[in-house]
Coordinates of C-alpha atoms in Angstrom, one line a residue:
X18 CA 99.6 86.5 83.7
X19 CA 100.3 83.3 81.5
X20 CA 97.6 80.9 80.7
X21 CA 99.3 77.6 80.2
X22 CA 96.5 74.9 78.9
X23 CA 97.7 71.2 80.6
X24 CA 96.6 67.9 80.3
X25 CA 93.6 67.4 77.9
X26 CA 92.3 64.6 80.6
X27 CA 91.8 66.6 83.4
X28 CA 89.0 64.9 84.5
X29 CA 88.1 60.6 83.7
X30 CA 85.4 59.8 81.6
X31 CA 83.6 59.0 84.3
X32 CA 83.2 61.5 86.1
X33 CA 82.2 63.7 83.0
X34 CA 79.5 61.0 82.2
X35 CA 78.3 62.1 86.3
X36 CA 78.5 65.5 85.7
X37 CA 76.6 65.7 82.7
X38 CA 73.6 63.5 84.3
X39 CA 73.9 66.5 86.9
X40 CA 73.4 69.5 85.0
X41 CA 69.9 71.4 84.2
X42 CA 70.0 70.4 80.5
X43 CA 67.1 67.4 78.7
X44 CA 68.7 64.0 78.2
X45 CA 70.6 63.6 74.8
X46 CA 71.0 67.4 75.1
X47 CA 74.8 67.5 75.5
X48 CA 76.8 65.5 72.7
X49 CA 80.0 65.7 74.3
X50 CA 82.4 67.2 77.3
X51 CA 86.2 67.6 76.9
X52 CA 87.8 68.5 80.0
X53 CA 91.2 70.1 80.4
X54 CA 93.7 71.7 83.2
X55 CA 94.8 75.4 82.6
X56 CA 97.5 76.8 84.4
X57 CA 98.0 80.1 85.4
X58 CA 101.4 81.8 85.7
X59 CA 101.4 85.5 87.7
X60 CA 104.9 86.6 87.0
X61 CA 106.9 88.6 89.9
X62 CA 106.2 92.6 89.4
X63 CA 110.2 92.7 88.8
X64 CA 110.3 90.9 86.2
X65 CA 110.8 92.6 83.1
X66 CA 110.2 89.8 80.2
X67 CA 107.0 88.5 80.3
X68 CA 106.0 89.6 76.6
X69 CA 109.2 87.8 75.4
X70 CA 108.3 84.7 77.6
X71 CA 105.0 84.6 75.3
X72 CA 106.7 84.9 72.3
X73 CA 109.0 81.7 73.0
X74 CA 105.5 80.4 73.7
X75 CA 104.4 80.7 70.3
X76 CA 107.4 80.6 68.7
X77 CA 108.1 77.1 70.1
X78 CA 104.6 75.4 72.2
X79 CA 106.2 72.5 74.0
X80 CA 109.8 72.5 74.3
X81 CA 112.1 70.1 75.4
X82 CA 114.6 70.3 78.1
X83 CA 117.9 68.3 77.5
X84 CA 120.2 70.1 80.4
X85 CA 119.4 71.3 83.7
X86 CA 118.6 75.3 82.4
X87 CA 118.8 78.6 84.0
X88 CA 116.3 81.2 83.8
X89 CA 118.8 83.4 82.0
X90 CA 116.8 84.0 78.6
X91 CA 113.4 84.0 77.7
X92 CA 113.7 81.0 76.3
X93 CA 114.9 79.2 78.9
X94 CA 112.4 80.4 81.4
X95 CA 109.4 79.2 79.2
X96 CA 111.2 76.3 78.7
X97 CA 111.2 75.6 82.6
X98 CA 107.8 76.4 82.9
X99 CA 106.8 74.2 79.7
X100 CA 108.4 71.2 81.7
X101 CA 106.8 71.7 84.8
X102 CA 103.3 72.2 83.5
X103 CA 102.7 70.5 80.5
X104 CA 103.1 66.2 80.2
X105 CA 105.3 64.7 78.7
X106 CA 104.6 65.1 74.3
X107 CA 101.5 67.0 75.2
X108 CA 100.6 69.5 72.4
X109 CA 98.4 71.1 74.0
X110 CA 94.3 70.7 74.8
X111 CA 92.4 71.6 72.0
X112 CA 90.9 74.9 71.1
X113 CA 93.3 76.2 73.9
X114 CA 95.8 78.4 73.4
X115 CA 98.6 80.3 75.2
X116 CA 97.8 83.2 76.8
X117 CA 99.1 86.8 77.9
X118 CA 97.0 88.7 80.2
X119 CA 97.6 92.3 81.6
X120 CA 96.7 92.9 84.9
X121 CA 94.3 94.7 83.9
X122 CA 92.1 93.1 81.5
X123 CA 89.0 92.3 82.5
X124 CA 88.7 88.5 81.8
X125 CA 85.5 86.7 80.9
X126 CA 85.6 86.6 77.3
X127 CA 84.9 83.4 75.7
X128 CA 87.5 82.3 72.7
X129 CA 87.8 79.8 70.2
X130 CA 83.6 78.7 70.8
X131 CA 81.7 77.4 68.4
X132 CA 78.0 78.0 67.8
X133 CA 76.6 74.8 69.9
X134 CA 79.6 75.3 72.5
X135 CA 79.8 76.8 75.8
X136 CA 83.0 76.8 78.6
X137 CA 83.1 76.8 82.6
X138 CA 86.2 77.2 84.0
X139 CA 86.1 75.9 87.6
X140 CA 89.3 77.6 89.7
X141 CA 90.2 77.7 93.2
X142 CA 87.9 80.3 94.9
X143 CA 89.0 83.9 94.9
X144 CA 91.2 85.5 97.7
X145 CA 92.2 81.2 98.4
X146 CA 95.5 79.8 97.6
X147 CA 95.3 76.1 96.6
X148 CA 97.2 72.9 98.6
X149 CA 98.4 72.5 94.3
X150 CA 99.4 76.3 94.0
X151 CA 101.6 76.3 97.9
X152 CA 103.2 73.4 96.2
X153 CA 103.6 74.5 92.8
X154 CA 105.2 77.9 93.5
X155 CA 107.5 76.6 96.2
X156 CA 108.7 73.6 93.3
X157 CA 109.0 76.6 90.9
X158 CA 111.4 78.8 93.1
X159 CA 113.1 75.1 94.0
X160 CA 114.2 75.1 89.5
X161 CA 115.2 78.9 89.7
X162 CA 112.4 80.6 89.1
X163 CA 111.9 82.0 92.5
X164 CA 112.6 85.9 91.2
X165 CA 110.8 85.5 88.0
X166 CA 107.1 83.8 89.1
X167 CA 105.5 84.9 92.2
X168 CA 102.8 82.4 92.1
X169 CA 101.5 79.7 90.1
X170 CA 97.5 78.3 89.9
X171 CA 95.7 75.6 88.4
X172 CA 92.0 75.5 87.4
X173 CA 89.7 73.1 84.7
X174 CA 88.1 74.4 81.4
X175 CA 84.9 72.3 80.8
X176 CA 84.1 72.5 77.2
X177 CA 80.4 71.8 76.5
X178 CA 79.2 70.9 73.2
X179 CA 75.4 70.6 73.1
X180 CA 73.5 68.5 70.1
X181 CA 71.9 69.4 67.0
X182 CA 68.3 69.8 67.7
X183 CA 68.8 71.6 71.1
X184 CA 69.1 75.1 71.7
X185 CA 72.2 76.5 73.1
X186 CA 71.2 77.9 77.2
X187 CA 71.6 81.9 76.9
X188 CA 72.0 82.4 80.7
X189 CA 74.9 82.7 82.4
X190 CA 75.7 79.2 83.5
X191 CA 78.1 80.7 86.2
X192 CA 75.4 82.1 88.3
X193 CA 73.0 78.8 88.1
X194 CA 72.2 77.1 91.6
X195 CA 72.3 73.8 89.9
X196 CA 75.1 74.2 87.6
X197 CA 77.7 75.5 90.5
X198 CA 76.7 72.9 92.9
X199 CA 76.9 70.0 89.8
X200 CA 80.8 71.6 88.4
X201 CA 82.2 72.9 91.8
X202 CA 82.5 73.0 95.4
X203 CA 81.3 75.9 96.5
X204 CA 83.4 76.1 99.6
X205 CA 86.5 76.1 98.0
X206 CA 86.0 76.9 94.2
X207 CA 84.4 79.2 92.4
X208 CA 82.8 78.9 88.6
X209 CA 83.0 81.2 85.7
X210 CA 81.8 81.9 82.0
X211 CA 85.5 82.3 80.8
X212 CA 89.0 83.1 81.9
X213 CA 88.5 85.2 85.1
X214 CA 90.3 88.0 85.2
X215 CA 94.1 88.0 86.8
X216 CA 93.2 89.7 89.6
X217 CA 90.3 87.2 90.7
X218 CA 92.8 84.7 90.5
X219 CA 96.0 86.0 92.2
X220 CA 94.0 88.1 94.6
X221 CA 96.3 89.8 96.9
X222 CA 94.2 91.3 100.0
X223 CA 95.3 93.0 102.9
X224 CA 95.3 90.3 106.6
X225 CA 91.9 92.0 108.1
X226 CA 91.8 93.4 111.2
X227 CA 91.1 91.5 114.6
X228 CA 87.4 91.8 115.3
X229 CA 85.7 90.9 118.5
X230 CA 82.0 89.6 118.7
X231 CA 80.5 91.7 121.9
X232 CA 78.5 89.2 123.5
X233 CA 78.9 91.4 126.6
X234 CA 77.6 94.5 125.5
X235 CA 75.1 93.4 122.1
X236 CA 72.9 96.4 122.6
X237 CA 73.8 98.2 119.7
X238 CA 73.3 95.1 117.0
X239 CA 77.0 94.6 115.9
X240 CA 78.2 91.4 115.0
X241 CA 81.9 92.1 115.4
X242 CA 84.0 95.2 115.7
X243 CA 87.7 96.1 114.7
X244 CA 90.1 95.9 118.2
X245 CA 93.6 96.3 117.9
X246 CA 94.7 93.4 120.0
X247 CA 93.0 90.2 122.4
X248 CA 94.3 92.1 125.3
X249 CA 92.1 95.2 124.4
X250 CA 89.5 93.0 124.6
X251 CA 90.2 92.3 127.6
X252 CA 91.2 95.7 129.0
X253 CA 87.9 97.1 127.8
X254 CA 85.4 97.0 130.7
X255 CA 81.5 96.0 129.8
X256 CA 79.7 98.7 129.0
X257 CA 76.3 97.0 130.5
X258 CA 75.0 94.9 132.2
X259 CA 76.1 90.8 131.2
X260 CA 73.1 89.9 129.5
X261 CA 73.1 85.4 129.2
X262 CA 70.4 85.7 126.5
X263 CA 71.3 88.3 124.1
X264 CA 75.0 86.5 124.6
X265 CA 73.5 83.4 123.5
X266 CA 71.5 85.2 120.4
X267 CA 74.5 86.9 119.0
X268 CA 76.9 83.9 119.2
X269 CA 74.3 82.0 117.5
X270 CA 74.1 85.1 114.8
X271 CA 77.4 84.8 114.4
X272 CA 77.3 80.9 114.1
X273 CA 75.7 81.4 111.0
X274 CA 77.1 84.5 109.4
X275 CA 80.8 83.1 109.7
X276 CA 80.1 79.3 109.5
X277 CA 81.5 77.9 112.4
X278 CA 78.9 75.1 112.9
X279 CA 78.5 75.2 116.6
X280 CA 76.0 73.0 118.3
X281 CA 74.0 74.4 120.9
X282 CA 75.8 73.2 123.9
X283 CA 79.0 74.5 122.8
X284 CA 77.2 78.1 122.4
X285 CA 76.4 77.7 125.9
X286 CA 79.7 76.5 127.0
X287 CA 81.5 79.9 125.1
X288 CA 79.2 82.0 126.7
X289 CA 79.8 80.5 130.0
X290 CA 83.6 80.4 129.4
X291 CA 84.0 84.2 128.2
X292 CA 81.5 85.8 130.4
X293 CA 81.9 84.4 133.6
X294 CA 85.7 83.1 133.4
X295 CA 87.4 85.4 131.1
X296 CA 85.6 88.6 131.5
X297 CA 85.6 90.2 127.8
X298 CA 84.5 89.5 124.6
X299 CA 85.7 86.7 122.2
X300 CA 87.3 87.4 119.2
X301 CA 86.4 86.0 115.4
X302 CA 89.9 84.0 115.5
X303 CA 89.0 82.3 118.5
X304 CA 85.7 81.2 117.4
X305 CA 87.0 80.2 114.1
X306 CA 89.8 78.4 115.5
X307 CA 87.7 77.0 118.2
X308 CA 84.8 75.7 115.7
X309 CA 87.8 73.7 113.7
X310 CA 89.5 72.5 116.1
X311 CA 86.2 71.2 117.8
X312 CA 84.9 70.1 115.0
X313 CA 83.4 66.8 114.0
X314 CA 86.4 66.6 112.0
X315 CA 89.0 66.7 114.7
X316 CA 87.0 65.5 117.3
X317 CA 84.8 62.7 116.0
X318 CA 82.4 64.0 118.9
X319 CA 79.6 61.8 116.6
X320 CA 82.0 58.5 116.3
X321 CA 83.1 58.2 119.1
X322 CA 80.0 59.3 121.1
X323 CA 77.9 56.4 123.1
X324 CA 74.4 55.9 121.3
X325 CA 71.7 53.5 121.9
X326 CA 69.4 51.4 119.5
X327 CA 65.7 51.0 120.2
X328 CA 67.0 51.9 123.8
X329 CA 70.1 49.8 123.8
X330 CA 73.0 50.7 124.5
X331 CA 75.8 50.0 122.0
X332 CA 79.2 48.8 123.8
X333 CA 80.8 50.1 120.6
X334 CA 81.4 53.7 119.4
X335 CA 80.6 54.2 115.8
X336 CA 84.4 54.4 115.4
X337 CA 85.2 51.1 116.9
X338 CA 82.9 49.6 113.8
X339 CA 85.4 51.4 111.2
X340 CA 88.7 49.9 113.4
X341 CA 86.8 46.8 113.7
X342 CA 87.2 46.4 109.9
X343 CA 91.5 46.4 110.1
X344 CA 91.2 44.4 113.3
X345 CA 89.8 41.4 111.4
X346 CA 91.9 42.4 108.2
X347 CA 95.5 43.4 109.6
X348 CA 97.2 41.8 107.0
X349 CA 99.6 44.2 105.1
X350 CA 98.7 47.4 107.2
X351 CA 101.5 48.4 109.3
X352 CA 100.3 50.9 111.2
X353 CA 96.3 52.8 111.2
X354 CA 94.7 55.3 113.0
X355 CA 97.7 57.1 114.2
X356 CA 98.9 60.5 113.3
X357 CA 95.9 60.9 110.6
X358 CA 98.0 58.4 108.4
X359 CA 98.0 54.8 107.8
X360 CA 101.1 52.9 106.6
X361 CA 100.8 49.9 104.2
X362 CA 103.0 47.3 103.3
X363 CA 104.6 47.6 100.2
X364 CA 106.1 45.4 97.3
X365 CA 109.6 45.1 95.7
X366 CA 109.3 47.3 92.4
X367 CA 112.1 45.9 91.2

């Protein structure tokens, strides 16, 4: 795996200013935060040349392109990837150099850190392929580099320098509550000491098996068991009695243990739906893809809901507030609330 640092303003001044207010250190204890994008390069298990890839990395650290190239040489492969990843005269971040991991090294192992200094490298969560990395890697096969890089992935390398007067945090800022929720979103990121290792980040798991939640027969405590298909659900008869409580209790067991965010009515209404109508058991797909695509999110179940204040009722929905808004201001929107997508009107660049 090549580590390719980026853009040495990953983040605005701004938000750095936030995140430092955030974190579990005194006032005036941190004197300064860089913030910069690494990039990380998982070549395809064919190809042959990755050491000589990182040595036209260090022979040369930001090349320039002046022809369309193809990814005959060495050169011309790091040249690619150069151009893709790194701005325009950018020299690189500092205190962040090019890197050649093995697939096995271990990772987290700080480098380059001085005394008052720690890092957090915030990634996209393991076994999770970024909306940036599905883009990426399709752009990258697009230049010619389809049989050469399987996969590419972007994370940020906060570099924290603390004051003079104020000793350096010996813990493991990874593994604080306060830090993770301050540097990362926790759904879809995950936060580390150093580089992770390449295998946390180009995770390459195996599709589970189909599980089904056995709200018909919960005696035994499962949450969910392996099936080999829905119609084996269906084809396996009920070993007991259909029990409407201990139906209720599991799906609202598995409500929390796989996150689905059901409300209490909708329990009621899968219960009702797979016990009485279908006859067998639900699967985890169904409920997952039934929790998203009932979700506040796609529904708007809260928006668009009637509600009342001090027992009147409102003629609008909370929703018809937030159209309200273009309806007085239409100028210059051509089209809103359609398709998840709003079109504006533009202006002559030239």
């Amino acid at each position: 795996m090549l580590v390719v640092p980026g853009r040495s303003q990953a983040v605005s001044g701004f938000r750095l200013k936030t995140l430092i207010e955030k974190l579990p250190f005194p006032s005036g204890a941190i004197a300064g935060m860089q913030a910069h994008y690494a990039h990380f390069v998982e070549f395809d298990p064919s190809y042959t040349e990755a050491s000589a890839v990182f040595g036209a990395a260090q022979t040369d650290h930001t090349p320039v392109a002046v022809e369309a190239l193809q990814p005959t040489t060495a050169e011309n492969v790091w040249t690619i990837i150069a151009t893709l990843l790194r701005a325009p005269g950018e020299t690189g971040a500092p205190h962040a150099p090019i890197q050649l991991l093995d697939e096995n090294t271990d990772g987290e192992e700080a480098q380059d850190l001085a005394a008052n200094e720690r890092e957090l490298w915030v990634l996209p969560r393991c076994g999770t392929i970024s909306p940036w990395s599905s883009k990426a890697t399709d752009i990258f096969g697009l230049c010619g580099l389809g049989c050469v890089v399987r996969r590419v992935e972007r994370g940020v390398v906060y570099r924290i320098a603390f004051a003079q007067g104020f000793a350096v945090p010996q813990f493991k800022l990874s593994e604080h509550r306060q830090i993770i929720n301050a540097g990362s979103d926790r759904m879809t990121e995950g936060i580390y000491e150093a580089c992770p290792a390449p295998a946390q980040i180009f995770a390459h798991a195996e599709p589970r098996p189909l599980r089904e939640v056995p709200i018909r027969d919960s005696s035994d405590g499962e949450l969910a068991r392996p099936i080999r298909s829905i119609e084996a659900a269906q084809a396996e008869p009920s070993s007991a009695a259909d029990d409407q409580g201990a139906a209720v209790a599991l799906l609202v067991r598995a409500n929390r243990e796989l996150g689905l965010a059901l409300a209490s009515d909708e329990i009621a209404y899968l219960v009702d739906a797979y016990m009485a109508e279908l006859k067998r058991n639900p699967t985890d797909t169904e409920l997952m893809m039934f929790a998203q695509v009932n979700s506040e999110h796609c529904r708007h179940k809260i928006f668009n809901a009637a509600w009342t204040i001090d027992g009147h009722a409102q003629t609008r929905s909370l929703f018809d507030w937030i159209r309200a808004t273009q309806n007085m201001h239409p100028e210059h929107v051509l089209s809103a609330y359609s398709d998840n997508a709003a079109v504006l009107e533009a202006v002559d660049a030239n």
